[in-house]
Amino acid sequence: MSVSTLGYVVVESADLPKWRSFASEAIGLMEGAPGPDGSLRLRIDQRPFRIAVVPGSAERFLAAGWEFADEAALAACLDSLRQAGVPVAAASAADAENRAVRSLYRCKDPSGNALELYTGRHVDYLPFASPRGLSGFVADEQGMGHVVLPAPSLEETRAFYLQHLGFGDSDQMWLQMSPNPTDPKLGIYFMHARNPRHHSLALMGAPVPSGCVHIMLQARSLDDVGYALDRCIAQGIHISSSLGKHSNDMMVSFYAQTPGGFDLEFGCDGLEVDWRTWVPTTSLIPDLWGHRWSPPPQKS
Ligand code: FE
């Protein structure tokens, strides 16, 4: 019943041109054919989209789409959810078409994050080509990348993904966020799906107004990352974190604030793991070097 990959994320926006400018012009994602719902579809491989920006009235993260290899794997997940009393809704044929998949279901995790569970993703046969000359993405069978979701009900939410979606533990981190050592630490669980990416999902034990902490896309080269960083700075996009290297997945990345209010981590050289021999770790520091954080500018 294990989930295969993070297939996509869905974002709502009242300003699609701003997303187009951020994602295509600054980062270098390819714009695909628009969805039947008028969504801006952003490509990094031969999937019809990895980020769908749905026209709406708010700037917010809507859902993460989790891919299952076949109907049997999806059905096992749905059975597990229903037996535990989790409400699961079958999406309409039109909604499945909007997501470019054959079978689509929806539910929420114990922290209120929306999940879309699917199988039968469509293929876009037009080869990927970046409008900014990126060499390409580490995606395809490793999925879109990773998503970090707010999980105020941290332990319950972790158990949900382990039990019902078949995630496995990769790493955990406990960060002292205040100068007072007796304050509770912020916990983050990093979890993997059935692919070599170190984590497809992380859960952070705190609420986040935008509905997402960050999404991560992995480019093929450091030059892709460096040029994108320069373009973001030139466009006046807020750089939430400078270039740095994570201690657990070895990703070299920077973080830029998306028009949705959450961050995009844009990186390269992420760890690939053989899960047959992996022993989950506890990281004592988030970074080997870099990743200096800057608060977002205050809106007046
Ligand atoms: Fe990340």
CSV table of C-alpha atoms and ligand atoms in Angstrom, one decimal:
chain,number,residue,atom,x,y,z
A,1,MET,CA,0.0,0.0,0.0
A,2,SER,CA,3.0,2.3,0.0
A,3,VAL,CA,2.9,5.6,-1.7
A,4,SER,CA,5.3,5.9,-4.6
A,5,THR,CA,6.1,9.6,-4.9
A,6,LEU,CA,5.0,13.1,-4.2
A,7,GLY,CA,3.3,13.6,-7.6
A,8,TYR,CA,2.3,17.3,-7.4
A,9,VAL,CA,1.2,20.2,-5.3
A,10,VAL,CA,-1.8,22.4,-5.9
A,11,VAL,CA,-1.8,26.1,-5.0
A,12,GLU,CA,-4.6,28.7,-5.2
A,13,SER,CA,-3.8,32.2,-6.4
A,14,ALA,CA,-5.6,35.5,-7.5
A,15,ASP,CA,-2.5,36.4,-9.4
A,16,LEU,CA,-1.4,33.8,-12.0
A,17,PRO,CA,1.0,36.2,-13.8
A,18,LYS,CA,2.9,36.6,-10.6
A,19,TRP,CA,3.3,32.9,-10.3
A,20,ARG,CA,4.3,32.6,-13.9
A,21,SER,CA,6.9,35.3,-13.4
A,22,PHE,CA,8.3,33.6,-10.3
A,23,ALA,CA,8.2,30.0,-11.5
A,24,SER,CA,9.1,30.3,-15.2
A,25,GLU,CA,11.1,33.5,-15.5
A,26,ALA,CA,13.0,33.4,-12.2
A,27,ILE,CA,13.3,29.7,-11.4
A,28,GLY,CA,13.1,28.3,-15.0
A,29,LEU,CA,10.1,25.9,-14.9
A,30,MET,CA,8.3,25.1,-18.1
A,31,GLU,CA,4.8,26.3,-18.6
A,32,GLY,CA,2.6,23.5,-19.8
A,33,ALA,CA,-0.8,23.6,-21.5
A,34,PRO,CA,-3.3,25.1,-19.1
A,35,GLY,CA,-5.6,22.8,-17.1
A,36,PRO,CA,-9.4,22.5,-17.9
A,37,ASP,CA,-10.0,24.5,-14.7
A,38,GLY,CA,-7.8,27.4,-16.1
A,39,SER,CA,-4.9,26.4,-13.8
A,40,LEU,CA,-1.3,27.4,-14.6
A,41,ARG,CA,0.5,24.2,-15.0
A,42,LEU,CA,4.2,24.2,-14.3
A,43,ARG,CA,6.4,21.3,-15.6
A,44,ILE,CA,9.8,20.0,-14.6
A,45,ASP,CA,9.6,16.6,-16.5
A,46,GLN,CA,7.2,14.7,-18.7
A,47,ARG,CA,4.3,14.9,-16.2
A,48,PRO,CA,1.7,17.5,-17.3
A,49,PHE,CA,2.5,19.5,-14.2
A,50,ARG,CA,4.2,19.3,-10.9
A,51,ILE,CA,2.8,22.6,-9.6
A,52,ALA,CA,-0.8,23.6,-10.5
A,53,VAL,CA,-1.8,27.1,-9.7
A,54,VAL,CA,-5.6,27.2,-9.6
A,55,PRO,CA,-7.2,30.6,-10.1
A,56,GLY,CA,-9.0,31.8,-7.0
A,57,SER,CA,-9.3,34.6,-4.4
A,58,ALA,CA,-6.5,33.7,-2.0
A,59,GLU,CA,-2.8,33.1,-2.0
A,60,ARG,CA,-2.5,29.7,-0.3
A,61,PHE,CA,-1.3,26.1,-0.5
A,62,LEU,CA,-4.2,23.8,-1.3
A,63,ALA,CA,-3.0,20.2,-1.4
A,64,ALA,CA,-0.2,17.7,-1.9
A,65,GLY,CA,-0.9,15.0,-4.5
A,66,TRP,CA,0.5,11.5,-3.6
A,67,GLU,CA,1.0,9.0,-6.4
A,68,PHE,CA,0.4,5.2,-6.1
A,69,ALA,CA,1.8,2.8,-8.6
A,70,ASP,CA,-1.5,1.1,-9.4
A,71,GLU,CA,-5.2,0.6,-8.4
A,72,ALA,CA,-4.3,-2.1,-5.9
A,73,ALA,CA,-1.8,0.1,-4.0
A,74,LEU,CA,-4.3,3.0,-3.9
A,75,ALA,CA,-7.2,0.7,-2.8
A,76,ALA,CA,-5.1,-0.7,0.1
A,77,CYS,CA,-4.4,2.9,1.3
A,78,LEU,CA,-8.1,3.9,1.0
A,79,ASP,CA,-9.2,0.7,2.9
A,80,SER,CA,-6.7,1.5,5.7
A,81,LEU,CA,-8.1,5.1,5.9
A,82,ARG,CA,-11.7,4.0,6.0
A,83,GLN,CA,-11.1,1.3,8.6
A,84,ALA,CA,-9.6,4.0,10.8
A,85,GLY,CA,-12.7,6.2,10.2
A,86,VAL,CA,-10.9,8.8,8.1
A,87,PRO,CA,-13.4,10.5,5.8
A,88,VAL,CA,-12.3,9.8,2.1
A,89,ALA,CA,-14.1,11.4,-0.9
A,90,ALA,CA,-13.9,10.2,-4.4
A,91,ALA,CA,-13.3,13.1,-6.8
A,92,SER,CA,-15.4,13.7,-9.8
A,93,ALA,CA,-14.2,12.7,-13.3
A,94,ALA,CA,-13.8,16.4,-14.0
A,95,ASP,CA,-11.6,16.9,-11.0
A,96,ALA,CA,-9.5,13.9,-12.0
A,97,GLU,CA,-9.1,15.5,-15.4
A,98,ASN,CA,-8.0,18.8,-13.8
A,99,ARG,CA,-5.2,16.8,-12.1
A,100,ALA,CA,-4.4,14.8,-15.2
A,101,VAL,CA,-5.0,11.4,-13.5
A,102,ARG,CA,-7.3,8.4,-13.8
A,103,SER,CA,-8.4,7.8,-10.2
A,104,LEU,CA,-8.5,10.6,-7.6
A,105,TYR,CA,-9.5,10.6,-3.9
A,106,ARG,CA,-9.2,13.3,-1.2
A,107,CYS,CA,-8.8,13.3,2.6
A,108,LYS,CA,-7.1,15.3,5.3
A,109,ASP,CA,-4.4,14.3,7.8
A,110,PRO,CA,-4.9,14.9,11.6
A,111,SER,CA,-3.3,18.4,11.3
A,112,GLY,CA,-5.8,19.4,8.6
A,113,ASN,CA,-3.5,19.2,5.6
A,114,ALA,CA,-5.4,18.2,2.4
A,115,LEU,CA,-4.2,15.1,0.6
A,116,GLU,CA,-5.0,14.0,-3.0
A,117,LEU,CA,-4.4,10.3,-3.5
A,118,TYR,CA,-4.2,9.1,-7.1
A,119,THR,CA,-3.0,6.6,-9.7
A,120,GLY,CA,-2.9,6.7,-13.5
A,121,ARG,CA,-1.1,10.0,-14.1
A,122,HIS,CA,-1.1,11.3,-17.7
A,123,VAL,CA,2.1,11.8,-19.6
A,124,ASP,CA,3.0,15.0,-21.5
A,125,TYR,CA,4.9,13.8,-24.5
A,126,LEU,CA,6.3,17.3,-25.3
A,127,PRO,CA,9.9,17.0,-24.0
A,128,PHE,CA,10.8,19.2,-21.0
A,129,ALA,CA,12.7,22.4,-22.0
A,130,SER,CA,13.4,25.1,-19.5
A,131,PRO,CA,12.7,28.7,-20.6
A,132,ARG,CA,15.9,29.7,-18.6
A,133,GLY,CA,18.1,26.9,-19.9
A,134,LEU,CA,18.2,24.7,-16.8
A,135,SER,CA,19.9,21.4,-17.5
A,136,GLY,CA,16.9,19.6,-16.0
A,137,PHE,CA,15.4,18.2,-12.8
A,138,VAL,CA,15.8,15.1,-10.7
A,139,ALA,CA,12.2,14.1,-10.8
A,140,ASP,CA,10.5,11.4,-12.9
A,141,GLU,CA,10.5,8.2,-10.8
A,142,GLN,CA,11.7,10.2,-7.8
A,143,GLY,CA,8.6,12.3,-8.0
A,144,MET,CA,8.3,16.1,-7.9
A,145,GLY,CA,10.6,16.7,-4.9
A,146,HIS,CA,9.5,17.1,-1.3
A,147,VAL,CA,6.9,19.0,0.7
A,148,VAL,CA,7.2,20.2,4.3
A,149,LEU,CA,3.8,20.5,5.9
A,150,PRO,CA,2.7,22.1,9.2
A,151,ALA,CA,1.7,19.5,11.7
A,152,PRO,CA,0.7,20.9,15.1
A,153,SER,CA,-0.6,17.4,16.0
A,154,LEU,CA,2.9,16.1,15.2
A,155,GLU,CA,2.9,12.6,16.6
A,156,GLU,CA,-0.6,11.8,15.4
A,157,THR,CA,0.1,13.2,11.9
A,158,ARG,CA,3.4,11.2,11.6
A,159,ALA,CA,1.5,8.0,12.6
A,160,PHE,CA,-1.2,8.7,9.9
A,161,TYR,CA,1.4,8.8,7.1
A,162,LEU,CA,3.2,5.8,8.4
A,163,GLN,CA,0.1,3.6,8.9
A,164,HIS,CA,-2.1,4.6,6.0
A,165,LEU,CA,0.2,5.7,3.2
A,166,GLY,CA,3.1,3.4,4.0
A,167,PHE,CA,5.7,6.1,4.4
A,168,GLY,CA,9.0,5.2,6.2
A,169,ASP,CA,11.1,7.2,8.6
A,170,SER,CA,14.2,8.8,7.2
A,171,ASP,CA,15.4,11.2,9.9
A,172,GLN,CA,14.1,13.4,12.7
A,173,MET,CA,15.3,16.8,14.0
A,174,TRP,CA,14.6,18.6,17.3
A,175,LEU,CA,15.5,22.3,17.1
A,176,GLN,CA,15.9,24.7,20.0
A,177,MET,CA,14.2,27.8,18.6
A,178,SER,CA,14.4,30.0,21.7
A,179,PRO,CA,17.3,31.1,23.9
A,180,ASN,CA,15.6,29.4,26.9
A,181,PRO,CA,16.9,25.7,27.0
A,182,THR,CA,13.8,24.6,28.9
A,183,ASP,CA,11.4,25.6,26.1
A,184,PRO,CA,10.1,22.7,24.1
A,185,LYS,CA,12.1,21.9,20.9
A,186,LEU,CA,10.5,22.1,17.5
A,187,GLY,CA,10.3,18.6,16.0
A,188,ILE,CA,10.5,17.8,12.3
A,189,TYR,CA,10.0,14.3,10.9
A,190,PHE,CA,11.4,13.4,7.5
A,191,MET,CA,9.8,10.5,5.7
A,192,HIS,CA,10.3,8.6,2.5
A,193,ALA,CA,8.1,7.0,-0.1
A,194,ARG,CA,9.0,4.1,-2.5
A,195,ASN,CA,11.8,5.9,-4.3
A,196,PRO,CA,15.4,6.8,-3.5
A,197,ARG,CA,14.8,10.4,-2.5
A,198,HIS,CA,15.8,11.0,1.1
A,199,HIS,CA,12.4,12.4,2.0
A,200,SER,CA,9.3,13.2,0.0
A,201,LEU,CA,7.5,14.5,3.0
A,202,ALA,CA,8.5,16.3,6.2
A,203,LEU,CA,6.2,17.3,9.1
A,204,MET,CA,7.0,20.3,11.2
A,205,GLY,CA,5.3,20.6,14.6
A,206,ALA,CA,3.9,24.1,14.3
A,207,PRO,CA,1.1,25.9,12.5
A,208,VAL,CA,1.9,27.9,9.3
A,209,PRO,CA,-0.6,30.4,7.9
A,210,SER,CA,0.0,29.7,4.2
A,211,GLY,CA,-0.6,26.0,4.7
A,212,CYS,CA,2.9,24.9,3.7
A,213,VAL,CA,6.4,25.3,5.1
A,214,HIS,CA,8.1,24.8,1.8
A,215,ILE,CA,8.2,22.7,-1.3
A,216,MET,CA,11.5,21.5,-2.8
A,217,LEU,CA,12.5,21.0,-6.4
A,218,GLN,CA,15.9,19.4,-7.3
A,219,ALA,CA,17.8,20.7,-10.3
A,220,ARG,CA,20.5,18.6,-12.0
A,221,SER,CA,23.4,20.9,-11.4
A,222,LEU,CA,24.8,23.5,-9.0
A,223,ASP,CA,24.9,26.0,-11.9
A,224,ASP,CA,21.1,25.6,-12.3
A,225,VAL,CA,20.7,26.6,-8.7
A,226,GLY,CA,23.2,29.4,-8.7
A,227,TYR,CA,21.8,31.0,-11.9
A,228,ALA,CA,18.3,30.7,-10.5
A,229,LEU,CA,19.4,32.4,-7.2
A,230,ASP,CA,20.8,35.3,-9.3
A,231,ARG,CA,17.6,35.7,-11.3
A,232,CYS,CA,15.5,35.7,-8.1
A,233,ILE,CA,17.7,38.4,-6.6
A,234,ALA,CA,17.5,40.4,-9.8
A,235,GLN,CA,13.7,40.1,-9.8
A,236,GLY,CA,13.4,41.4,-6.2
A,237,ILE,CA,12.1,38.0,-4.9
A,238,HIS,CA,12.6,37.6,-1.2
A,239,ILE,CA,15.4,35.1,-0.5
A,240,SER,CA,14.3,33.5,2.7
A,241,SER,CA,17.5,31.6,3.1
A,242,SER,CA,21.0,31.9,1.6
A,243,LEU,CA,22.7,29.0,-0.1
A,244,GLY,CA,23.5,26.2,2.3
A,245,LYS,CA,23.9,22.4,2.7
A,246,HIS,CA,21.5,20.4,4.8
A,247,SER,CA,22.9,17.8,7.2
A,248,ASN,CA,20.4,15.1,6.5
A,249,ASP,CA,19.7,14.9,2.8
A,250,MET,CA,22.9,16.8,1.8
A,251,MET,CA,20.9,19.1,-0.4
A,252,VAL,CA,22.7,22.3,-1.5
A,253,SER,CA,19.9,24.8,-1.8
A,254,PHE,CA,18.5,28.3,-1.3
A,255,TYR,CA,15.0,29.2,-0.3
A,256,ALA,CA,12.9,31.8,-2.1
A,257,GLN,CA,9.4,33.1,-1.1
A,258,THR,CA,6.8,32.0,-3.6
A,259,PRO,CA,3.8,34.2,-4.4
A,260,GLY,CA,1.8,31.7,-2.2
A,261,GLY,CA,3.7,32.9,1.0
A,262,PHE,CA,5.5,29.6,1.5
A,263,ASP,CA,9.0,29.0,0.4
A,264,LEU,CA,10.5,27.1,-2.6
A,265,GLU,CA,13.7,25.3,-1.7
A,266,PHE,CA,15.7,25.0,-4.9
A,267,GLY,CA,18.6,22.6,-4.7
A,268,CYS,CA,20.8,20.0,-6.1
A,269,ASP,CA,22.9,16.9,-5.1
A,270,GLY,CA,20.2,15.5,-2.7
A,271,LEU,CA,21.0,12.1,-1.1
A,272,GLU,CA,19.7,9.0,-2.8
A,273,VAL,CA,19.1,6.1,-0.3
A,274,ASP,CA,18.9,2.3,-0.5
A,275,TRP,CA,16.0,1.8,1.9
A,276,ARG,CA,16.8,-1.9,2.4
A,277,THR,CA,19.8,-1.0,4.5
A,278,TRP,CA,18.9,2.5,5.8
A,279,VAL,CA,18.6,3.0,9.6
A,280,PRO,CA,16.6,6.2,10.4
A,281,THR,CA,18.7,8.9,12.0
A,282,THR,CA,18.3,11.9,14.4
A,283,SER,CA,20.0,15.0,13.1
A,284,LEU,CA,21.4,17.4,15.7
A,285,ILE,CA,21.9,20.3,13.3
A,286,PRO,CA,19.9,21.3,10.2
A,287,ASP,CA,22.8,22.4,8.1
A,288,LEU,CA,26.5,21.6,7.5
A,289,TRP,CA,27.1,25.2,6.3
A,290,GLY,CA,25.1,28.2,5.1
A,291,HIS,CA,21.3,28.6,5.1
A,292,ARG,CA,21.2,31.9,6.9
A,293,TRP,CA,17.5,32.8,7.3
A,294,SER,CA,16.0,36.3,6.6
A,295,PRO,CA,12.5,37.1,7.7
A,296,PRO,CA,10.1,38.2,5.0
A,297,PRO,CA,9.6,41.9,4.4
A,298,GLN,CA,6.8,43.4,6.4
A,299,LYS,CA,3.7,44.4,4.3
A,300,SER,CA,2.7,47.9,4.9
B,1,FE,FE,13.5,20.9,2.3
